[in-house]
Coordinates of C-alpha atoms and ligand atoms in Angstrom, one line a residue:
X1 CA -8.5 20.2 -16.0
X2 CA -6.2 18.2 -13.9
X3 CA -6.9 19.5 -10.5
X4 CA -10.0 18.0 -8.3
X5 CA -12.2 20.1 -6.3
X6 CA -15.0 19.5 -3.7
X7 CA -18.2 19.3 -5.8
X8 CA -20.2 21.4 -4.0
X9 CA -20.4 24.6 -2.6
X10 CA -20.6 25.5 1.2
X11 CA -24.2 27.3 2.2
X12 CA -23.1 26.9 6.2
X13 CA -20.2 26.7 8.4
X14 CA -19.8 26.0 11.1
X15 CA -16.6 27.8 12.9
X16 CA -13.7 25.6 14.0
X17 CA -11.4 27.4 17.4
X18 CA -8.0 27.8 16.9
X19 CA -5.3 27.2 19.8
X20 CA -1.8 26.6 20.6
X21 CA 0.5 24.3 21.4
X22 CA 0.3 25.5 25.0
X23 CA -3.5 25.0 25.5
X24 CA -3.5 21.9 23.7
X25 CA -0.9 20.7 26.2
X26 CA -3.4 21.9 28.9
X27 CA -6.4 20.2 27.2
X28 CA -4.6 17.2 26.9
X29 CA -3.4 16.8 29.9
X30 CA -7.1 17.4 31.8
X31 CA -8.2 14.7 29.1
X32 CA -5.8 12.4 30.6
X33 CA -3.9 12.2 27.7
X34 CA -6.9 10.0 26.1
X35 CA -8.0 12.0 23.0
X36 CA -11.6 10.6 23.2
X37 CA -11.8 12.5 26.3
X38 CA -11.2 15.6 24.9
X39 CA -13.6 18.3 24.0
X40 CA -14.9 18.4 20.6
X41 CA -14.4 22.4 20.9
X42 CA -10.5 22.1 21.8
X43 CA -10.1 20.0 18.3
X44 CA -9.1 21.8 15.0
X45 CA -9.3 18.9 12.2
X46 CA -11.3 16.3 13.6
X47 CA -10.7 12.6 12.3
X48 CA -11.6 10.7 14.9
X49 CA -13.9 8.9 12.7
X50 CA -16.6 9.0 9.5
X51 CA -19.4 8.2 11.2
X52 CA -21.9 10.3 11.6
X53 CA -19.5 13.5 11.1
X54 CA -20.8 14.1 7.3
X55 CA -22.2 17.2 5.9
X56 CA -26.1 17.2 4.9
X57 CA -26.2 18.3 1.7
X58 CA -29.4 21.4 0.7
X59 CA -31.7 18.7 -0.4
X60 CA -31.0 16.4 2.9
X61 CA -31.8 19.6 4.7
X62 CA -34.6 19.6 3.0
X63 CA -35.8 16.4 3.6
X64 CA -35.3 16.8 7.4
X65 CA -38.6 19.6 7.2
X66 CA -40.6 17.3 4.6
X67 CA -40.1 14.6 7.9
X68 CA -43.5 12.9 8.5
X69 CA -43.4 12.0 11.7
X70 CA -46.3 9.9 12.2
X71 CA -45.9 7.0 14.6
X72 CA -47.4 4.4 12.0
X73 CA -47.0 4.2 7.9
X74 CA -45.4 7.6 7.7
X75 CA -44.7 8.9 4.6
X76 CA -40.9 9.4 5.3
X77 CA -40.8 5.6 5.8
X78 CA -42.1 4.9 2.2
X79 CA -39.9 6.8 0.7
X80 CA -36.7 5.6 3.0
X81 CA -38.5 2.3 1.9
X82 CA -38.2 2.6 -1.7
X83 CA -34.9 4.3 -1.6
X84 CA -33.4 1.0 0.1
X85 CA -35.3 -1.7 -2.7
X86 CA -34.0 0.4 -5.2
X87 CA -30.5 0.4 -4.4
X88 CA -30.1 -3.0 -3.1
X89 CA -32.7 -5.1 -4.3
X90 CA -33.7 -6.3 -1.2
X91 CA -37.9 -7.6 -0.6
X92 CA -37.4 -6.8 3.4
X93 CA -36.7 -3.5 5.3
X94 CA -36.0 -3.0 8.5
X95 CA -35.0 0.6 10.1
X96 CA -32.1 0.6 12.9
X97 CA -31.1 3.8 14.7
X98 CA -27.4 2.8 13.7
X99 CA -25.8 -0.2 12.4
X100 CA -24.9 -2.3 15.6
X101 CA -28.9 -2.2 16.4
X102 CA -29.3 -4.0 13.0
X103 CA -26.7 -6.2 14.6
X104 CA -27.7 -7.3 17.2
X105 CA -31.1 -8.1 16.0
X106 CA -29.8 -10.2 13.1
X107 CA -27.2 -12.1 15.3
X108 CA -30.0 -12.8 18.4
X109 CA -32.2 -14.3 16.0
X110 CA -29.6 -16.4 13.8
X111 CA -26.9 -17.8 16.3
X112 CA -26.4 -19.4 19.2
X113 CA -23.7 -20.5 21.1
X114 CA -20.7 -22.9 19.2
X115 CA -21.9 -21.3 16.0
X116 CA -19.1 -19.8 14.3
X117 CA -19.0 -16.7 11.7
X118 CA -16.9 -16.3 9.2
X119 CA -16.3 -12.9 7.9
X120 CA -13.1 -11.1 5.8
X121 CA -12.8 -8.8 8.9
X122 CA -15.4 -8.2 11.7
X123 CA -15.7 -4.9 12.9
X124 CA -15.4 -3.9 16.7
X125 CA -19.5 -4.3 17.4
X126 CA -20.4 -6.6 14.8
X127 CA -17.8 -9.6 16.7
X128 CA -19.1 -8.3 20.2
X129 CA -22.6 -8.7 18.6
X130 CA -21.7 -12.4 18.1
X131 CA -19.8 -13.0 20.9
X132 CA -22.5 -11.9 23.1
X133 CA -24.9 -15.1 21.7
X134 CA -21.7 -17.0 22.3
X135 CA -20.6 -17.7 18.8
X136 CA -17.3 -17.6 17.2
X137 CA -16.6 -14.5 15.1
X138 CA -13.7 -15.7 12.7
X139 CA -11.3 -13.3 10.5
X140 CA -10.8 -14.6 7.0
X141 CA -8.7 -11.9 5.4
X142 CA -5.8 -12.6 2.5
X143 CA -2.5 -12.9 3.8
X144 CA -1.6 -9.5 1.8
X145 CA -3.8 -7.8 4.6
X146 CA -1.6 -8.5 7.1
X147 CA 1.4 -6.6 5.1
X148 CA 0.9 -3.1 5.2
X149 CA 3.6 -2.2 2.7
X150 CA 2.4 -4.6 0.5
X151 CA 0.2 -3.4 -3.4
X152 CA -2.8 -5.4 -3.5
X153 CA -5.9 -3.7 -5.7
X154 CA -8.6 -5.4 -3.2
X155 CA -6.8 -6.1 -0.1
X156 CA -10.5 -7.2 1.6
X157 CA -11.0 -10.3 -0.2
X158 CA -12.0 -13.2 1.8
X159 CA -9.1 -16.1 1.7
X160 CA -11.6 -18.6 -0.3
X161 CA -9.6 -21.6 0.6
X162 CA -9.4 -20.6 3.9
X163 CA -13.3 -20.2 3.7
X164 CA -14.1 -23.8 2.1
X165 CA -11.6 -25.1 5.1
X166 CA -14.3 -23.7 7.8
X167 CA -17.0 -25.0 6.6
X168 CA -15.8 -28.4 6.1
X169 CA -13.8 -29.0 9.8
X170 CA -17.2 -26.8 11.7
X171 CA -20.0 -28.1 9.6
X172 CA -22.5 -26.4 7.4
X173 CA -24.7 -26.2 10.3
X174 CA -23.0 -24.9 12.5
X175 CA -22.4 -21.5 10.3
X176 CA -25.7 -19.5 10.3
X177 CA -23.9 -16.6 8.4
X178 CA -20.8 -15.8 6.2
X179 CA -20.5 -11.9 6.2
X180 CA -18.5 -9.5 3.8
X181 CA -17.3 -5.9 5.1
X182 CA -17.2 -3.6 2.3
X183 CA -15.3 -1.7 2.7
X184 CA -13.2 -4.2 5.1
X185 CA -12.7 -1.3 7.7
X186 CA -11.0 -2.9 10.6
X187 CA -7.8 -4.1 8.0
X188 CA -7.5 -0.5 6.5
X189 CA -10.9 0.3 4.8
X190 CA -9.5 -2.3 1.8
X191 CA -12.0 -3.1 -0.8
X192 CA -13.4 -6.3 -2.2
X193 CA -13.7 -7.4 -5.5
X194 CA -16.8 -8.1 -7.2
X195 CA -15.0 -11.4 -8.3
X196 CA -14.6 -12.0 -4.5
X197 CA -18.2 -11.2 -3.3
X198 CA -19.2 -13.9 -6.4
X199 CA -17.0 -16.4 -4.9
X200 CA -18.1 -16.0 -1.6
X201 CA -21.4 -16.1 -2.3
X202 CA -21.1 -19.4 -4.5
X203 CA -19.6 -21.4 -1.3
X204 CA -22.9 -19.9 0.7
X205 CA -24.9 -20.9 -1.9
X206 CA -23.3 -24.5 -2.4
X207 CA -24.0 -25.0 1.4
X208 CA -27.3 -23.0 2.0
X209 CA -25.6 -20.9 4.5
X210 CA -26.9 -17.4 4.4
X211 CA -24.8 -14.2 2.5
X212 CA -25.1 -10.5 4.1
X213 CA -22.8 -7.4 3.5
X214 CA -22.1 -6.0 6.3
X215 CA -22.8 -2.4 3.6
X216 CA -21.6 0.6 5.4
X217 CA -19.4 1.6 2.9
X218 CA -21.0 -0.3 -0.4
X219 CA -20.6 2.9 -2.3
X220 CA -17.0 3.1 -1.6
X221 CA -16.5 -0.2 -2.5
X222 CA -18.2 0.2 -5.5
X223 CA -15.8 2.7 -7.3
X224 CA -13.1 0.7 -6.2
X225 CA -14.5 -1.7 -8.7
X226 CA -14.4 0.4 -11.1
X227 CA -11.2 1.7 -10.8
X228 CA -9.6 -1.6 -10.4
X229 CA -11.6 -4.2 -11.6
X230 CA -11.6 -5.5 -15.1
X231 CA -15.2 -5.1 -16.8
X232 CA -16.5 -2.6 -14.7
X233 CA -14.8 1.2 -16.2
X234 CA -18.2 1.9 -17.9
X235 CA -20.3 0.6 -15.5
X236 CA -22.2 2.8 -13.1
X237 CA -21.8 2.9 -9.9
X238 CA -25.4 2.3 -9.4
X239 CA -25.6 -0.5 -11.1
X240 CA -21.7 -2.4 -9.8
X241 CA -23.9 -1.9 -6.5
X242 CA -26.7 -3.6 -7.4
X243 CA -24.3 -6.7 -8.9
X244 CA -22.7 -6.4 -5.3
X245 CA -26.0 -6.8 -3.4
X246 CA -27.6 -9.2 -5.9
X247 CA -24.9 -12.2 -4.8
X248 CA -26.2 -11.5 -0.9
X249 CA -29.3 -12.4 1.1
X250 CA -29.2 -9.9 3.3
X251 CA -27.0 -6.8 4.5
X252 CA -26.5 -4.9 7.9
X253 CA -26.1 -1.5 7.3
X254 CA -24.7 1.9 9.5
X255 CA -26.1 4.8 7.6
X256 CA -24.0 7.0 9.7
X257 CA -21.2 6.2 6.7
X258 CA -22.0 5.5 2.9
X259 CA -25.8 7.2 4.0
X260 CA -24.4 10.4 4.9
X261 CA -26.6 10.7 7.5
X262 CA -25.9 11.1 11.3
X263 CA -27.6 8.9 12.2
X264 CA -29.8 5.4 11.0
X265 CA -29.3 2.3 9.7
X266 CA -30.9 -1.1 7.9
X267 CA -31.0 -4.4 8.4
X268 CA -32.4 -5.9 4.9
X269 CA -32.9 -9.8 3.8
X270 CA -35.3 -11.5 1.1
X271 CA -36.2 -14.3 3.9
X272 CA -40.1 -13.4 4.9
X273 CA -40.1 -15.5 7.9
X274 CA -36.9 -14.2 8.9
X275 CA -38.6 -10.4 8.0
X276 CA -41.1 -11.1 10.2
X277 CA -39.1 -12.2 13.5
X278 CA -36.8 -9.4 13.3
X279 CA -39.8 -7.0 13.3
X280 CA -41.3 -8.7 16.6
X281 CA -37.4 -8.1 18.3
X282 CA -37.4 -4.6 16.7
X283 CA -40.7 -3.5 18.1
X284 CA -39.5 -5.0 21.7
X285 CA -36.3 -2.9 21.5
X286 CA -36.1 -0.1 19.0
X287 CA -40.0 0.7 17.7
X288 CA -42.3 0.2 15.4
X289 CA -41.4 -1.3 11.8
X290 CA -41.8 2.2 10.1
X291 CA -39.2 4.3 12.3
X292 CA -37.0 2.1 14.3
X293 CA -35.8 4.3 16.6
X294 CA -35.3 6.9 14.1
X295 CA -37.5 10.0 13.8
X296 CA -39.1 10.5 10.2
X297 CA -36.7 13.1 9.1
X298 CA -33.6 10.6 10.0
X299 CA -34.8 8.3 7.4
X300 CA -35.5 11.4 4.6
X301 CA -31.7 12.3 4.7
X302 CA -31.1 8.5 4.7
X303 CA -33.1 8.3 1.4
X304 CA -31.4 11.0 0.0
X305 CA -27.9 10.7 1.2
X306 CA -27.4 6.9 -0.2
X307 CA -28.2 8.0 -3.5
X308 CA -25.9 11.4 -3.1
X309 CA -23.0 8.3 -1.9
X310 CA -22.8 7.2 -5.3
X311 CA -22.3 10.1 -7.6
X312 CA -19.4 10.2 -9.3
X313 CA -18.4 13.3 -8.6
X314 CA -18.5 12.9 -5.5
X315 CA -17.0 9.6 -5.2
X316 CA -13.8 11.0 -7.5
X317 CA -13.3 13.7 -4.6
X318 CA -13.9 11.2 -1.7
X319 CA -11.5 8.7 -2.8
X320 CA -8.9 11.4 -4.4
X321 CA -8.5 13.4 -1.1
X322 CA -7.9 10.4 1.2
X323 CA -5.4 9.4 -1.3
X324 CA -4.2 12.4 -1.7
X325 CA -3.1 12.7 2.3
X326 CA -1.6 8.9 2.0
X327 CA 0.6 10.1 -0.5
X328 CA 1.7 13.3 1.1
X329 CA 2.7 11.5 3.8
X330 CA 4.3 8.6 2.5
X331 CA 6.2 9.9 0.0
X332 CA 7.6 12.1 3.1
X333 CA 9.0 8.7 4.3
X334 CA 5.6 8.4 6.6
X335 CA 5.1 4.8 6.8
X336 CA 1.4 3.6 6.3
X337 CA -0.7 1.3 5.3
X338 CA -0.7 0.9 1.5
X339 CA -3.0 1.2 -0.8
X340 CA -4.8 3.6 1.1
X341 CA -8.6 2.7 1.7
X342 CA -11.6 4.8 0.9
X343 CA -12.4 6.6 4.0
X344 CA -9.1 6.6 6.5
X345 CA -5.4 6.6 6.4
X346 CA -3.9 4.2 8.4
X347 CA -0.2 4.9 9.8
X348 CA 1.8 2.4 11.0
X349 CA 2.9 3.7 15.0
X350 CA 5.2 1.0 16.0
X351 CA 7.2 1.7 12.9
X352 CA 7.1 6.0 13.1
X353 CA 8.3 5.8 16.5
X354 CA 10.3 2.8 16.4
X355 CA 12.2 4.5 20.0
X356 CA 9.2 3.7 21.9
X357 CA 8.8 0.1 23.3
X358 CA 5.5 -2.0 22.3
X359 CA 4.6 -1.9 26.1
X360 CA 4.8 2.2 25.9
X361 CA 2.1 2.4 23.3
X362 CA 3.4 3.8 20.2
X363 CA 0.1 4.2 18.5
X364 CA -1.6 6.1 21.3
X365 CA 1.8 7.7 21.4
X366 CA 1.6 9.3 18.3
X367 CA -2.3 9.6 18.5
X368 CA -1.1 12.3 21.5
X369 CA 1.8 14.0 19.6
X370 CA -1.0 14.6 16.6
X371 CA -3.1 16.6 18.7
X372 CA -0.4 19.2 20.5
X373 CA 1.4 19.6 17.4
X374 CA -2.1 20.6 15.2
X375 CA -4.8 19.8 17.3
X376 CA -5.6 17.1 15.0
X377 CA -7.5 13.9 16.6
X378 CA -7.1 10.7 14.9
X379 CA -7.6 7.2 17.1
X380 CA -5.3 4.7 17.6
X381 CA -6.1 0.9 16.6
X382 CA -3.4 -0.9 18.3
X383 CA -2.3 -2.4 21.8
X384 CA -4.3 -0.1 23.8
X385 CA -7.9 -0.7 22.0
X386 CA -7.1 -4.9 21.7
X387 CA -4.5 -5.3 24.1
X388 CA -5.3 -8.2 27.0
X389 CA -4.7 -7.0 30.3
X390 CA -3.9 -9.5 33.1
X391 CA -5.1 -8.2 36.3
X392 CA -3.0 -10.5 38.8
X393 CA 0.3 -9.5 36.7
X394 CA -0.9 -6.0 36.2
X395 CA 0.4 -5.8 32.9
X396 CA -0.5 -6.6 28.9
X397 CA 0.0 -10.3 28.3
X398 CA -1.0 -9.7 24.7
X399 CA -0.8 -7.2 22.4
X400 CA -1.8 -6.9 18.1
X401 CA 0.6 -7.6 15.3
X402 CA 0.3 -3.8 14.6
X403 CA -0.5 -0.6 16.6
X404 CA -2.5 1.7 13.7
X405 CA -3.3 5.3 13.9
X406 CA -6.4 6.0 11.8
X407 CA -7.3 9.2 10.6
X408 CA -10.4 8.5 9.2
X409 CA -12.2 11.7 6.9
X410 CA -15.6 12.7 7.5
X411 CA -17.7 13.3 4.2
X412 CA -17.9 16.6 2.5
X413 CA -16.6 18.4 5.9
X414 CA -13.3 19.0 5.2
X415 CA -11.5 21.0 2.2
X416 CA -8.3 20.5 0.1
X417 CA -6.7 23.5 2.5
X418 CA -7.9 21.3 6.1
X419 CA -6.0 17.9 4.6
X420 CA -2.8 19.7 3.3
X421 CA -2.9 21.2 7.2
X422 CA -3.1 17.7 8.0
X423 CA -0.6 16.6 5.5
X424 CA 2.0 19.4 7.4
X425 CA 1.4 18.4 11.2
X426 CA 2.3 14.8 9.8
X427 CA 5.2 15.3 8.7
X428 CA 6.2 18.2 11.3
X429 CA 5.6 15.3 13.7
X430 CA 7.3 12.6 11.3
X431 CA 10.4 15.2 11.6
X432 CA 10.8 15.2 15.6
X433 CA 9.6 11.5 15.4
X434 CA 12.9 10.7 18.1
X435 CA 11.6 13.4 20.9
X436 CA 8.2 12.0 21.2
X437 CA 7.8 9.9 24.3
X438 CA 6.1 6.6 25.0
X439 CA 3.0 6.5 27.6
X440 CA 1.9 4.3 31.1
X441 CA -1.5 3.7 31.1
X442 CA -2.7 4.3 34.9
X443 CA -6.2 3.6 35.1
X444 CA -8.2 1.5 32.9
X445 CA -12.1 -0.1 33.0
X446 CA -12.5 -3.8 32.4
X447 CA -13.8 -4.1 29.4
X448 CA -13.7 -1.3 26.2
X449 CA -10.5 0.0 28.0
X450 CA -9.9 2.7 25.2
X451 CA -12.3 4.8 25.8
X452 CA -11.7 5.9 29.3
X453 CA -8.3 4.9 29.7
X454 CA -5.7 7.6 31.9
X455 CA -2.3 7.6 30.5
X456 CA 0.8 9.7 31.7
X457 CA 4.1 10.4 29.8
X458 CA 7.2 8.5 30.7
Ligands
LIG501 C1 -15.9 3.8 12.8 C2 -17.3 3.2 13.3 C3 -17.9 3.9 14.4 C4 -17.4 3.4 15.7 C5 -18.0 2.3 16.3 C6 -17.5 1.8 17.5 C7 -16.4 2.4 18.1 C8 -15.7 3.4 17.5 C9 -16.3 3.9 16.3 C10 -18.9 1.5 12.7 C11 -19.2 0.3 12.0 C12 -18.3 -0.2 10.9 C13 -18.6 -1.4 10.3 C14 -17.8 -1.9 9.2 C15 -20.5 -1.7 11.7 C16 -20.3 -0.5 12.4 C17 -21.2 -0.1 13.5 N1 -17.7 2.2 12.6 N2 -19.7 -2.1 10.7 O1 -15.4 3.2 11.9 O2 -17.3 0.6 10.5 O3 -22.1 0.9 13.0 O4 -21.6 2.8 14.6 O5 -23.7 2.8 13.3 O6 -23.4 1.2 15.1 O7 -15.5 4.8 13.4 P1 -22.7 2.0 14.1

């Protein structure tokens, strides 16, 4: 059989509200024309992000009533426990209630200020994790990254040379850390090859500088590899994961993505002394060893949903459907960023509406258009999120090499029928691409400005 369905059947639904045009225009404009204030409610397709917005399968379900929620040694953490030593090999466990808490924890206890941090791309809280002990966080991506049109099979590696560079102008010692993203999700959820994670880890090795994944997407990554990578068709992708972990010496980890969960996450390492330090900061901040900040039925679906990740079957639909939008779209003339990753589609704004003037958000533009066309959210990653404001010229004085809109697909929520709806207001947009108008933002905080931005149309 040549078509691909979801592998699963759905037990529950949950109902989504229709609306028009007219509404949505009404609901937009009360949200400021900032879709992250909108009303979950007043969305139809919501792809705002992956995080957290997954579908539990029966058996997670189940595990969320078998919770033991004692306050010490629970049951539920022995078996979250085992779950994580299995699948990644790691001696040392430590539950987070999402993945920046594992964060911060790691980056308060391992740098300090002039420490610098190499990683292929660091995402959004991991950098302001590292920032805020006043390090350096430092993008290493390969130049293909940078060109969206451009086919490359693992568009996440780490520029190696680039890499060796770093640590010979900083010093050895002054690099507590070299992290991988897989999947890289802040340049276009782009894989990395298990030739690249060896590398990497060879330089760290070389120098006794300290390896961690930063994991939320390992199982992702993991089929990419065997896809594209030669040597690795008949592997499992059990076992391609463990290879992936076995070059590291730790990971971070936000359960909310390749753990299906809503919530949770892990910071791991095989350093005891190191184990034992982050316990004491976890205890101050988040709770005991054995929960976290997680309740005992969090870290059941955790247990079960990292192991549900990395079915095939699974993993064939995952990556299939997000493909399957990119090249609806792009073979509409929709420009985006190519290969498409694992878990998002990434258009490229600036070049859908090339009418509208860098300073006029075209990103956010579109974002806008997305939602009172279909009432689809999506999030642009562009001048509004990493533009640098100047408050005594009152205007940008720098803005990113590219304004994204990412439309990034929640697990197991969504059917073939939701992403061809998606696939339509794309290209219904793509085909009145010249009437859609630019934006002024009028109010914006001083720091995170995205979030609770006001914009008006020009
Ligand atoms: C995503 C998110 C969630 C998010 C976070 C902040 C602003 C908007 C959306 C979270 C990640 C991630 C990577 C590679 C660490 C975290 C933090 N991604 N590393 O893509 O993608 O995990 O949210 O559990 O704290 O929408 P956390």
């Amino acid at each position: 059989m040549k078509t691909i369905i979801e592998p699963f059947r759905i037990k529950s639904v949950e109902p989504i509200t229709m609306s028009t045009r007219k509404a949505r225009e009404f609901y937009l404009q009360a949200a400021h024309y900032n879709p992250f204030l909108l009303h979950s409610k007043d969305v139809i397709i919501d792809l705002l992000t992956d995080s957290g917005t997954g579908a539990m399968s029966s058996e997670q379900w189940a595990g969320i009533m078998r919770g033991d929620e004692s306050y010490a040694g629970s049951v539920s953490f022995q078996r979250f426990e085992r779950a994580v030593k299995d699948i990644t090999g790691f001696k040392f466990v430590i539950p987070t209630h999402q993945g920046r808490a594992a964060e911060r924890i790691l980056f308060s206890i391992m740098c300090k200020k002039g420490d610098v941090i190499p990683n292929n791309t660091h995402f959004d809280t991991t950098r302001a994790n590292i920032e805020f002990q006043g390090a350096e966080a430092l993008d290493l991506k390969i130049a293909e990254a940078s060109k969206p049109e451009v086919y490359h099979p693992f568009k996440g590696n780490m520029d190696l040379e680039k890499l060796q560079q770093i640590i010979k102008e900083r010093g050895a010692k002054n690099i507590p850390i070299i992290m991988l993203t897989v999947t890289n999700n802040s340049g276009g959820g782009q894989p990395v090859s298990m030739e690249n994670i060896r590398q990497v880890s060879r330089l760290a090795r070389k120098y006794k500088i300290p390896f961690y994944l930063d994991a939320c997407r390992f199982a992702e990554n993991a089929y990419f590899i065997k896809l594209r990578e030669e040597g690795y068709k008949r592997k499992s992708v059990k076992s391609i994961v463990k290879e992936m972990f076995s070059y590291a010496d730790g990971c971070t980890m936000s359960a909310k993505k390749d753990g299906i969960a809503n919530i949770g996450g892990f910071l791991c390492t095989n350093d005891e002394i190191l184990a034992g330090k982050e316990k004491d900061l976890l205890i101050l901040t988040e709770g005991f060893p054995t929960y976290g900040g997680l309740a005992g039925r969090d870290l059941e679906a955790i247990a079960i949903g990292l192991y549900e990740a990395m079915e095939d079957d699974y993993l064939k639909y995952r990556i299939t459907s997000t493909e399957y939008l990119g090249k609806h779209i792009s073979e509409a003339g929709v420009p985006i960023m190519l290969p498409t990753g694992g878990h998002a589609i990434y258009i490229d704004g600036r070049n859908f509406l090339p009418h509208i003037p860098k300073d006029q958000y075209p990103g956010w533009s579109l974002a806008c258009e997305l939602y009172l066309e279909a009432g689809v959210r999506s999030v642009e990653i562009g001048s509004v999120m990493f533009g640098v404001y100047d408050e005594k010229k009152k205007k940008d004085v720098l803005l990113p090499s590219l304004d994204l809109v990412r439309l990034a697909i929640p697990r197991r929520t969504y059917t073939q029928s939701h992403i061809d709806y998606v696939v339509e207001a794309i290209i219904n947009v793509y085909n009145h691409r010249e009437s859609v108008k630019g934006l002024k933002m009028t109010y914006q905080a001083k720091y995170r400005r995205h979030f609770t931005a006001h914009f008006k149309h020009l």
